[in-house]
mmCIF file of C-alpha atoms and ligand atoms in Angstrom:
data_model
loop_
_atom_site.group_PDB
_atom_site.id
_atom_site.type_symbol
_atom_site.label_atom_id
_atom_site.label_comp_id
_atom_site.label_asym_id
_atom_site.label_seq_id
_atom_site.Cartn_x
_atom_site.Cartn_y
_atom_site.Cartn_z
ATOM 1 C CA MET M 51 -146.702 123.985 16.621
ATOM 2 C CA LYS M 52 -145.916 122.820 13.098
ATOM 3 C CA SER M 53 -147.498 124.522 10.083
ATOM 4 C CA VAL M 54 -146.885 124.477 6.383
ATOM 5 C CA SER M 55 -146.320 128.142 5.637
ATOM 6 C CA GLN M 56 -144.787 130.277 2.910
ATOM 7 C CA ASP M 57 -142.967 133.573 3.062
ATOM 8 C CA ALA M 58 -143.226 134.369 -0.661
ATOM 9 C CA PHE M 59 -145.658 133.736 -3.528
ATOM 10 C CA GLY M 60 -144.432 131.106 -5.965
ATOM 11 C CA GLY M 61 -144.436 127.459 -7.026
ATOM 12 C CA PRO M 62 -145.017 124.471 -4.737
ATOM 13 C CA GLU M 63 -141.411 124.733 -3.545
ATOM 14 C CA VAL M 64 -142.268 127.817 -1.435
ATOM 15 C CA LEU M 65 -144.288 125.609 0.920
ATOM 16 C CA ARG M 66 -142.205 124.794 4.002
ATOM 17 C CA THR M 67 -142.862 123.260 7.376
ATOM 18 C CA MET M 68 -142.193 125.901 10.020
ATOM 19 C CA GLU M 69 -142.741 126.403 13.741
ATOM 20 C CA THR M 70 -145.518 128.928 14.332
ATOM 21 C CA PRO M 71 -147.243 130.066 17.545
ATOM 22 C CA ARG M 72 -150.246 127.963 18.580
ATOM 23 C CA PRO M 73 -153.315 130.197 18.150
ATOM 24 C CA VAL M 74 -155.629 131.059 21.028
ATOM 25 C CA PRO M 75 -159.379 130.887 20.327
ATOM 26 C CA LEU M 76 -161.151 134.245 20.642
ATOM 27 C CA ALA M 77 -164.806 134.721 21.579
ATOM 28 C CA GLY M 78 -166.992 132.555 19.340
ATOM 29 C CA GLU M 79 -164.048 130.420 18.166
ATOM 30 C CA VAL M 80 -162.845 126.883 18.821
ATOM 31 C CA LEU M 81 -159.313 125.460 18.713
ATOM 32 C CA ILE M 82 -159.095 122.141 16.843
ATOM 33 C CA ARG M 83 -156.262 119.593 16.821
ATOM 34 C CA MET M 84 -156.131 118.795 13.113
ATOM 35 C CA ALA M 85 -156.404 115.116 12.128
ATOM 36 C CA ALA M 86 -156.908 115.696 8.409
ATOM 37 C CA THR M 87 -157.295 118.526 5.911
ATOM 38 C CA SER M 88 -157.617 118.638 2.134
ATOM 39 C CA VAL M 89 -156.355 120.481 -0.917
ATOM 40 C CA ASN M 90 -158.672 122.813 -2.826
ATOM 41 C CA PRO M 91 -157.664 124.510 -6.092
ATOM 42 C CA VAL M 92 -157.936 127.900 -4.393
ATOM 43 C CA ASP M 93 -155.012 126.877 -2.146
ATOM 44 C CA THR M 94 -152.697 126.625 -5.156
ATOM 45 C CA LYS M 95 -154.010 129.924 -6.547
ATOM 46 C CA ILE M 96 -153.352 131.711 -3.230
ATOM 47 C CA ARG M 97 -149.924 130.067 -2.961
ATOM 48 C CA SER M 98 -148.893 131.356 -6.402
ATOM 49 C CA GLY M 99 -150.282 134.859 -5.846
ATOM 50 C CA ALA M 100 -152.957 134.531 -8.565
ATOM 51 C CA VAL M 101 -155.588 135.017 -5.853
ATOM 52 C CA ARG M 102 -154.890 137.391 -2.934
ATOM 53 C CA HIS M 103 -157.472 136.230 -0.371
ATOM 54 C CA LEU M 104 -154.897 136.056 2.445
ATOM 55 C CA GLY M 105 -152.955 139.222 1.651
ATOM 56 C CA GLU M 106 -149.168 139.102 1.519
ATOM 57 C CA PRO M 107 -147.133 136.146 2.878
ATOM 58 C CA PRO M 108 -146.226 134.828 5.361
ATOM 59 C CA PHE M 109 -149.419 132.801 5.806
ATOM 60 C CA THR M 110 -150.637 129.244 6.180
ATOM 61 C CA LEU M 111 -152.981 127.796 3.552
ATOM 62 C CA GLY M 112 -155.909 125.431 3.916
ATOM 63 C CA PHE M 113 -159.674 125.752 4.475
ATOM 64 C CA ASP M 114 -160.909 122.250 5.364
ATOM 65 C CA VAL M 115 -160.392 120.541 8.696
ATOM 66 C CA ALA M 116 -161.410 117.444 10.621
ATOM 67 C CA GLY M 117 -160.174 116.932 14.154
ATOM 68 C CA THR M 118 -160.870 117.248 17.856
ATOM 69 C CA ILE M 119 -161.681 120.386 19.825
ATOM 70 C CA VAL M 120 -159.041 121.114 22.461
ATOM 71 C CA GLU M 121 -160.224 124.531 23.673
ATOM 72 C CA VAL M 122 -163.249 126.780 23.217
ATOM 73 C CA GLY M 123 -163.360 130.579 23.291
ATOM 74 C CA ALA M 124 -165.792 132.695 25.305
ATOM 75 C CA GLU M 125 -169.471 132.486 24.327
ATOM 76 C CA VAL M 126 -169.127 129.067 22.660
ATOM 77 C CA VAL M 127 -171.916 126.841 23.957
ATOM 78 C CA ALA M 128 -172.370 124.332 21.124
ATOM 79 C CA PHE M 129 -169.012 122.567 21.581
ATOM 80 C CA GLU M 130 -166.617 121.463 24.283
ATOM 81 C CA PRO M 131 -163.109 120.000 24.414
ATOM 82 C CA GLY M 132 -163.039 116.412 23.173
ATOM 83 C CA ASP M 133 -165.759 116.899 20.527
ATOM 84 C CA ALA M 134 -165.023 115.405 17.108
ATOM 85 C CA VAL M 135 -165.755 118.094 14.519
ATOM 86 C CA PHE M 136 -165.133 119.083 10.937
ATOM 87 C CA GLY M 137 -165.564 122.317 9.079
ATOM 88 C CA MET M 138 -164.488 125.091 6.850
ATOM 89 C CA VAL M 139 -162.174 127.708 8.230
ATOM 90 C CA ALA M 140 -162.568 131.208 6.909
ATOM 91 C CA GLY M 141 -159.439 132.963 7.702
ATOM 92 C CA ARG M 142 -157.473 133.664 10.832
ATOM 93 C CA THR M 143 -155.333 130.522 10.530
ATOM 94 C CA GLY M 144 -154.938 127.971 7.756
ATOM 95 C CA THR M 145 -155.615 124.274 8.165
ATOM 96 C CA TYR M 146 -152.207 122.968 6.993
ATOM 97 C CA SER M 147 -151.342 123.149 10.665
ATOM 98 C CA GLU M 148 -151.266 121.055 13.850
ATOM 99 C CA TYR M 149 -153.850 123.336 15.491
ATOM 100 C CA VAL M 150 -156.524 125.377 13.773
ATOM 101 C CA VAL M 151 -158.895 128.067 15.041
ATOM 102 C CA ALA M 152 -162.350 128.218 13.509
ATOM 103 C CA ARG M 153 -165.542 130.101 14.189
ATOM 104 C CA ALA M 154 -167.941 127.803 16.020
ATOM 105 C CA ASP M 155 -170.602 128.484 13.369
ATOM 106 C CA SER M 156 -168.339 127.196 10.603
ATOM 107 C CA VAL M 157 -167.854 123.704 12.082
ATOM 108 C CA ALA M 158 -170.190 120.795 12.795
ATOM 109 C CA PRO M 159 -170.100 117.612 14.864
ATOM 110 C CA ARG M 160 -168.571 114.717 12.920
ATOM 111 C CA PRO M 161 -170.936 111.755 12.989
ATOM 112 C CA ARG M 162 -169.357 108.465 14.082
ATOM 113 C CA ARG M 163 -170.042 106.858 10.713
ATOM 114 C CA VAL M 164 -168.102 109.559 8.865
ATOM 115 C CA SER M 165 -164.333 109.092 9.028
ATOM 116 C CA GLU M 166 -161.907 111.933 9.657
ATOM 117 C CA LEU M 167 -160.610 111.544 6.114
ATOM 118 C CA GLN M 168 -164.087 111.796 4.589
ATOM 119 C CA ALA M 169 -164.931 114.736 6.856
ATOM 120 C CA ALA M 170 -161.795 116.630 5.821
ATOM 121 C CA ALA M 171 -162.637 116.141 2.142
ATOM 122 C CA LEU M 172 -166.189 117.411 2.483
ATOM 123 C CA PRO M 173 -166.390 121.050 3.729
ATOM 124 C CA THR M 174 -165.376 123.321 0.825
ATOM 125 C CA ALA M 175 -166.247 120.965 -2.032
ATOM 126 C CA GLY M 176 -169.474 119.723 -0.454
ATOM 127 C CA SER M 177 -170.690 123.159 0.674
ATOM 128 C CA THR M 178 -170.000 124.608 -2.769
ATOM 129 C CA ALA M 179 -171.872 121.786 -4.521
ATOM 130 C CA TRP M 180 -174.774 121.961 -2.045
ATOM 131 C CA GLN M 181 -175.077 125.759 -2.165
ATOM 132 C CA ALA M 182 -174.734 125.853 -5.972
ATOM 133 C CA LEU M 183 -177.658 123.457 -6.436
ATOM 134 C CA ARG M 184 -179.703 125.453 -3.933
ATOM 135 C CA LEU M 185 -178.876 128.683 -5.806
ATOM 136 C CA ALA M 186 -179.905 127.003 -9.061
ATOM 137 C CA GLY M 187 -183.195 125.920 -7.476
ATOM 138 C CA LEU M 188 -182.670 122.504 -9.059
ATOM 139 C CA SER M 189 -185.782 120.370 -8.771
ATOM 140 C CA ASP M 190 -187.075 116.892 -9.423
ATOM 141 C CA GLY M 191 -187.032 115.816 -13.070
ATOM 142 C CA GLU M 192 -184.906 118.724 -14.332
ATOM 143 C CA ARG M 193 -181.822 118.158 -16.498
ATOM 144 C CA ILE M 194 -178.492 119.523 -15.251
ATOM 145 C CA LEU M 195 -175.151 119.619 -17.048
ATOM 146 C CA ILE M 196 -172.189 119.551 -14.642
ATOM 147 C CA HIS M 197 -168.775 120.512 -15.987
ATOM 148 C CA ALA M 198 -165.762 118.848 -14.325
ATOM 149 C CA GLY M 199 -168.031 116.171 -12.897
ATOM 150 C CA ALA M 200 -165.121 114.036 -11.680
ATOM 151 C CA GLY M 201 -163.456 116.693 -9.504
ATOM 152 C CA GLY M 202 -163.822 117.474 -5.821
ATOM 153 C CA VAL M 203 -166.921 119.642 -6.201
ATOM 154 C CA GLY M 204 -168.220 117.898 -9.315
ATOM 155 C CA HIS M 205 -168.399 114.321 -8.022
ATOM 156 C CA LEU M 206 -170.421 115.498 -5.007
ATOM 157 C CA ALA M 207 -172.649 117.727 -7.180
ATOM 158 C CA VAL M 208 -173.417 114.781 -9.489
ATOM 159 C CA GLN M 209 -174.650 112.752 -6.516
ATOM 160 C CA LEU M 210 -176.516 115.610 -4.811
ATOM 161 C CA ALA M 211 -178.291 116.480 -8.076
ATOM 162 C CA THR M 212 -179.234 112.815 -8.550
ATOM 163 C CA LEU M 213 -180.581 112.710 -4.978
ATOM 164 C CA ARG M 214 -182.779 115.722 -5.830
ATOM 165 C CA GLY M 215 -184.302 113.657 -8.640
ATOM 166 C CA ALA M 216 -182.534 115.515 -11.445
ATOM 167 C CA ARG M 217 -181.206 113.883 -14.611
ATOM 168 C CA VAL M 218 -177.468 114.498 -14.696
ATOM 169 C CA LEU M 219 -175.190 115.043 -17.681
ATOM 170 C CA ALA M 220 -171.507 115.575 -16.908
ATOM 171 C CA THR M 221 -168.313 116.407 -18.771
ATOM 172 C CA ALA M 222 -165.158 114.390 -18.043
ATOM 173 C CA ARG M 223 -162.316 112.536 -19.738
ATOM 174 C CA ALA M 224 -163.250 109.043 -20.924
ATOM 175 C CA ALA M 225 -161.235 107.539 -18.046
ATOM 176 C CA ASN M 226 -163.775 108.979 -15.596
ATOM 177 C CA HIS M 227 -166.969 107.931 -17.368
ATOM 178 C CA ASP M 228 -167.607 104.691 -15.483
ATOM 179 C CA PHE M 229 -166.901 106.507 -12.202
ATOM 180 C CA LEU M 230 -169.501 109.169 -13.013
ATOM 181 C CA ARG M 231 -172.120 106.654 -14.134
ATOM 182 C CA GLU M 232 -171.678 104.820 -10.814
ATOM 183 C CA LEU M 233 -172.369 108.129 -9.033
ATOM 184 C CA GLY M 234 -175.638 108.592 -10.945
ATOM 185 C CA ALA M 235 -174.809 110.485 -14.142
ATOM 186 C CA GLU M 236 -177.150 109.502 -16.960
ATOM 187 C CA GLU M 237 -174.984 110.846 -19.773
ATOM 188 C CA VAL M 238 -171.252 111.485 -19.748
ATOM 189 C CA ILE M 239 -169.509 113.627 -22.375
ATOM 190 C CA ASP M 240 -165.836 113.280 -23.239
ATOM 191 C CA TYR M 241 -164.857 116.929 -23.564
ATOM 192 C CA GLN M 242 -161.561 115.922 -25.165
ATOM 193 C CA SER M 243 -163.250 114.471 -28.259
ATOM 194 C CA VAL M 244 -166.625 116.252 -28.434
ATOM 195 C CA ASP M 245 -167.765 119.862 -28.116
ATOM 196 C CA PHE M 246 -170.564 119.499 -25.590
ATOM 197 C CA GLU M 247 -172.593 122.300 -27.210
ATOM 198 C CA LYS M 248 -172.887 120.204 -30.385
ATOM 199 C CA ILE M 249 -174.704 117.365 -28.624
ATOM 200 C CA VAL M 250 -176.491 118.917 -25.637
ATOM 201 C CA THR M 251 -179.583 121.095 -25.880
ATOM 202 C CA ASP M 252 -182.203 122.597 -23.621
ATOM 203 C CA VAL M 253 -180.843 121.785 -20.171
ATOM 204 C CA ASP M 254 -182.529 123.436 -17.204
ATOM 205 C CA VAL M 255 -179.319 124.069 -15.261
ATOM 206 C CA VAL M 256 -175.584 124.208 -15.964
ATOM 207 C CA LEU M 257 -173.122 123.979 -13.079
ATOM 208 C CA ASP M 258 -169.824 125.276 -14.435
ATOM 209 C CA LEU M 259 -166.715 124.209 -12.500
ATOM 210 C CA VAL M 260 -164.336 124.966 -15.376
ATOM 211 C CA GLY M 261 -165.070 128.597 -16.275
ATOM 212 C CA GLY M 262 -163.486 130.674 -19.036
ATOM 213 C CA SER M 263 -165.133 130.038 -22.416
ATOM 214 C CA TYR M 264 -167.316 127.319 -20.836
ATOM 215 C CA GLY M 265 -169.567 130.218 -19.780
ATOM 216 C CA SER M 266 -170.739 131.419 -23.216
ATOM 217 C CA ARG M 267 -170.677 127.863 -24.567
ATOM 218 C CA SER M 268 -172.917 126.703 -21.718
ATOM 219 C CA LEU M 269 -175.426 129.483 -22.319
ATOM 220 C CA ARG M 270 -175.985 128.024 -25.820
ATOM 221 C CA VAL M 271 -177.209 124.700 -24.384
ATOM 222 C CA LEU M 272 -179.415 126.267 -21.715
ATOM 223 C CA ARG M 273 -183.187 126.678 -22.001
ATOM 224 C CA PRO M 274 -184.310 130.315 -22.327
ATOM 225 C CA ASP M 275 -185.579 130.128 -18.727
ATOM 226 C CA GLY M 276 -182.633 128.001 -17.506
ATOM 227 C CA ARG M 277 -180.070 128.791 -14.778
ATOM 228 C CA TYR M 278 -176.304 128.888 -15.222
ATOM 229 C CA VAL M 279 -174.335 128.698 -11.949
ATOM 230 C CA THR M 280 -170.578 129.084 -11.934
ATOM 231 C CA ALA M 281 -167.985 128.670 -9.205
ATOM 232 C CA GLN M 282 -165.275 130.023 -11.504
ATOM 233 C CA GLY M 283 -164.655 133.200 -13.484
ATOM 234 C CA SER M 284 -166.260 132.702 -16.894
ATOM 235 C CA ASP M 285 -167.245 134.665 -19.979
ATOM 236 C CA ALA M 286 -170.986 134.300 -19.301
ATOM 237 C CA GLY M 287 -171.024 138.056 -18.694
ATOM 238 C CA ASP M 288 -174.172 139.677 -17.441
ATOM 239 C CA ASP M 289 -176.605 137.200 -18.978
ATOM 240 C CA PRO M 290 -179.641 137.297 -16.685
ATOM 241 C CA ARG M 291 -179.530 133.503 -16.329
ATOM 242 C CA CYS M 292 -176.030 133.677 -14.772
ATOM 243 C CA ARG M 293 -175.455 133.244 -11.010
ATOM 244 C CA ARG M 294 -172.148 132.966 -9.168
ATOM 245 C CA VAL M 295 -171.643 130.730 -6.172
ATOM 246 C CA THR M 296 -169.082 131.089 -3.396
ATOM 247 C CA GLY M 297 -168.980 128.192 -0.963
ATOM 248 C CA ARG M 298 -169.624 129.545 2.548
ATOM 249 C CA PRO M 299 -169.206 127.799 5.894
ATOM 250 C CA SER M 300 -172.524 126.846 7.498
ATOM 251 C CA THR M 301 -173.040 124.399 10.334
ATOM 252 C CA ASP M 302 -176.467 123.461 8.952
ATOM 253 C CA ASP M 303 -175.121 122.657 5.486
ATOM 254 C CA LEU M 304 -172.201 120.674 6.939
ATOM 255 C CA CYS M 305 -174.601 118.651 9.113
ATOM 256 C CA ALA M 306 -176.834 117.905 6.123
ATOM 257 C CA LEU M 307 -173.861 116.736 4.057
ATOM 258 C CA ALA M 308 -172.425 114.623 6.869
ATOM 259 C CA ASP M 309 -175.815 112.970 7.440
ATOM 260 C CA LEU M 310 -175.945 111.939 3.781
ATOM 261 C CA VAL M 311 -172.422 110.503 3.985
ATOM 262 C CA GLY M 312 -173.250 108.715 7.244
ATOM 263 C CA GLU M 313 -176.400 107.210 5.703
ATOM 264 C CA GLY M 314 -174.387 105.943 2.743
ATOM 265 C CA LEU M 315 -176.252 108.190 0.286
ATOM 266 C CA LEU M 316 -173.287 110.424 -0.581
ATOM 267 C CA ARG M 317 -169.897 108.963 -1.424
ATOM 268 C CA VAL M 318 -166.783 111.040 -0.807
ATOM 269 C CA HIS M 319 -164.179 109.813 -3.247
ATOM 270 C CA ILE M 320 -160.626 110.271 -1.995
ATOM 271 C CA ASP M 321 -158.125 110.169 -4.840
ATOM 272 C CA ARG M 322 -155.171 109.974 -2.484
ATOM 273 C CA VAL M 323 -154.200 110.519 1.149
ATOM 274 C CA MET M 324 -150.881 112.297 1.486
ATOM 275 C CA SER M 325 -148.877 113.589 4.413
ATOM 276 C CA LEU M 326 -148.129 117.281 4.928
ATOM 277 C CA THR M 327 -144.484 116.322 4.355
ATOM 278 C CA GLU M 328 -145.573 115.742 0.721
ATOM 279 C CA ILE M 329 -147.412 119.046 0.372
ATOM 280 C CA ALA M 330 -145.442 120.270 -2.659
ATOM 281 C CA GLU M 331 -146.297 117.070 -4.541
ATOM 282 C CA ALA M 332 -149.945 117.372 -3.469
ATOM 283 C CA HIS M 333 -150.079 120.882 -4.938
ATOM 284 C CA ARG M 334 -148.507 119.671 -8.188
ATOM 285 C CA LEU M 335 -151.142 116.947 -8.442
ATOM 286 C CA SER M 336 -153.945 119.416 -7.792
ATOM 287 C CA GLU M 337 -152.563 121.792 -10.418
ATOM 288 C CA SER M 338 -152.477 118.962 -12.972
ATOM 289 C CA GLY M 339 -156.287 119.299 -13.056
ATOM 290 C CA ARG M 340 -156.553 115.522 -13.240
ATOM 291 C CA THR M 341 -157.401 114.470 -9.701
ATOM 292 C CA ARG M 342 -160.563 112.433 -9.206
ATOM 293 C CA GLY M 343 -162.547 113.477 -6.129
ATOM 294 C CA LYS M 344 -160.386 114.887 -3.359
ATOM 295 C CA LEU M 345 -156.772 114.967 -2.213
ATOM 296 C CA VAL M 346 -156.675 114.560 1.567
ATOM 297 C CA LEU M 347 -153.745 115.551 3.772
ATOM 298 C CA VAL M 348 -152.797 114.138 7.157
ATOM 299 C CA PRO M 349 -150.260 115.545 9.645
ATOM 300 C CA TRP M 350 -146.528 115.080 9.170
ATOM 301 C CA ARG M 351 -145.307 111.474 9.344
HETATM 302 N N1 NAP W 168 -166.416 129.717 -5.877
HETATM 303 C C1 NAP W 168 -166.169 128.836 -4.915
HETATM 304 O O1 NAP W 168 -166.542 129.006 -3.757
HETATM 305 C C2 NAP W 168 -165.423 127.586 -5.274
HETATM 306 C C3 NAP W 168 -165.383 126.526 -4.352
HETATM 307 C C4 NAP W 168 -164.742 125.346 -4.726
HETATM 308 C C5 NAP W 168 -164.140 125.268 -5.990
HETATM 309 N N2 NAP W 168 -164.188 126.330 -6.814
HETATM 310 C C6 NAP W 168 -163.552 126.266 -8.147
HETATM 311 O O2 NAP W 168 -164.258 125.289 -8.904
HETATM 312 C C7 NAP W 168 -163.333 124.586 -9.731
HETATM 313 C C8 NAP W 168 -163.465 123.078 -9.444
HETATM 314 O O3 NAP W 168 -163.045 122.821 -8.112
HETATM 315 P P1 NAP W 168 -162.705 121.343 -7.672
HETATM 316 O O4 NAP W 168 -162.306 121.371 -6.249
HETATM 317 O O5 NAP W 168 -163.783 120.426 -8.115
HETATM 318 O O6 NAP W 168 -161.410 121.103 -8.589
HETATM 319 P P2 NAP W 168 -160.598 119.764 -8.871
HETATM 320 O O7 NAP W 168 -161.012 118.702 -7.922
HETATM 321 O O8 NAP W 168 -159.166 120.121 -8.921
HETATM 322 O O9 NAP W 168 -161.082 119.383 -10.342
HETATM 323 C C9 NAP W 168 -160.361 118.404 -11.018
HETATM 324 C C10 NAP W 168 -161.268 117.836 -12.086
HETATM 325 O O10 NAP W 168 -161.458 118.789 -13.137
HETATM 326 C C11 NAP W 168 -161.786 118.032 -14.290
HETATM 327 N N3 NAP W 168 -161.505 118.850 -15.478
HETATM 328 C C12 NAP W 168 -160.390 119.558 -15.757
HETATM 329 N N4 NAP W 168 -160.547 120.231 -16.916
HETATM 330 C C13 NAP W 168 -161.788 119.930 -17.379
HETATM 331 C C14 NAP W 168 -162.540 120.316 -18.535
HETATM 332 N N5 NAP W 168 -162.036 121.144 -19.449
HETATM 333 N N6 NAP W 168 -163.802 119.833 -18.678
HETATM 334 C C15 NAP W 168 -164.327 118.998 -17.768
HETATM 335 N N7 NAP W 168 -163.656 118.564 -16.651
HETATM 336 C C16 NAP W 168 -162.403 119.050 -16.465
HETATM 337 C C17 NAP W 168 -160.893 116.828 -14.204
HETATM 338 O O11 NAP W 168 -161.607 115.744 -14.738
HETATM 339 P P3 NAP W 168 -160.995 114.906 -15.967
HETATM 340 O O12 NAP W 168 -159.779 114.233 -15.405
HETATM 341 O O13 NAP W 168 -162.120 114.012 -16.318
HETATM 342 O O14 NAP W 168 -160.653 115.952 -16.990
HETATM 343 C C18 NAP W 168 -160.684 116.611 -12.701
HETATM 344 O O15 NAP W 168 -161.416 115.502 -12.216
HETATM 345 C C19 NAP W 168 -161.943 125.140 -9.407
HETATM 346 O O16 NAP W 168 -161.604 126.106 -10.361
HETATM 347 C C20 NAP W 168 -162.114 125.793 -8.058
HETATM 348 O O17 NAP W 168 -161.222 126.867 -7.841
HETATM 349 C C21 NAP W 168 -164.796 127.489 -6.491
#
């Protein structure tokens, strides 16, 4: 089968389409024919060697998948061949591939009203946003500041926080302000012209999707009993208000997210759909830090 793989760490040019063996699902796993996947920033960090989640190359990147089950491993009772599914793959094979193996408990049925493209955009970004707000214990009427509100995780977090009845403030370039207001943000801050800590005070929750110095700066705008949740390394240190989120695959969370999309309550914004033949360009776009919503990838064409 075809996969985009790499045999060395490096720039986007190390990504090459190669023939690799089609994986066989083990007990508890399903084999999915991939219809769409998406780019997450961690993919580019693993590709370059900045993050070593997959060990040494060769390996195939990619965590998100939407497609059709073609085979199930022993002990899998929830799915059968022909099922339309989507999910988040933690490990044995990457999703930039014609066929993908996933643990059955890390995928979910794809509702008819959710397209394959939407479903491929949702798993990592949606689960991270969902689990971050749960970790923050965000509740009705609270104020939350979301950094990088226009990105893959951020644009979903803005909507999920709004659905929980929170009042949302978000940081973004001016070009993304109308987009974020449409998604429910009450106040949008242009981080390129204003230091957010000079105009924001006393928020209940900060969701930090930028990291670095945004950690200590965010703590200054947080209530003494507030919660700071970060998905990125930051300088928030061991402040007792600081919590770190790692998006984890969960069938229940994926089902909840897909239901919201299917009901028209959660919008998955797709910046661009690209083919896996354009993977190097897709990684360059992701690394520009300027994509709005998600970059979705479809098989070679
Ligand atoms: N821990 C986990 O499990 C986990 C899971 C998912 C993601 N993450 C991490 O969370 C971060 C966000 O992920 P993502 O998928 O949302 O990334 P993304 O889609 O690539 O984010 C792009 C967005 O970042 C915004 N941005 C860039 N610099 C900014 C700044 N200084 N202030 C405010 N906004 C800024 C850009 O908006 P503008 O164009 O408006 O600047 C752009 O829309 C990444 O670092 C990723 O690695 C962690």
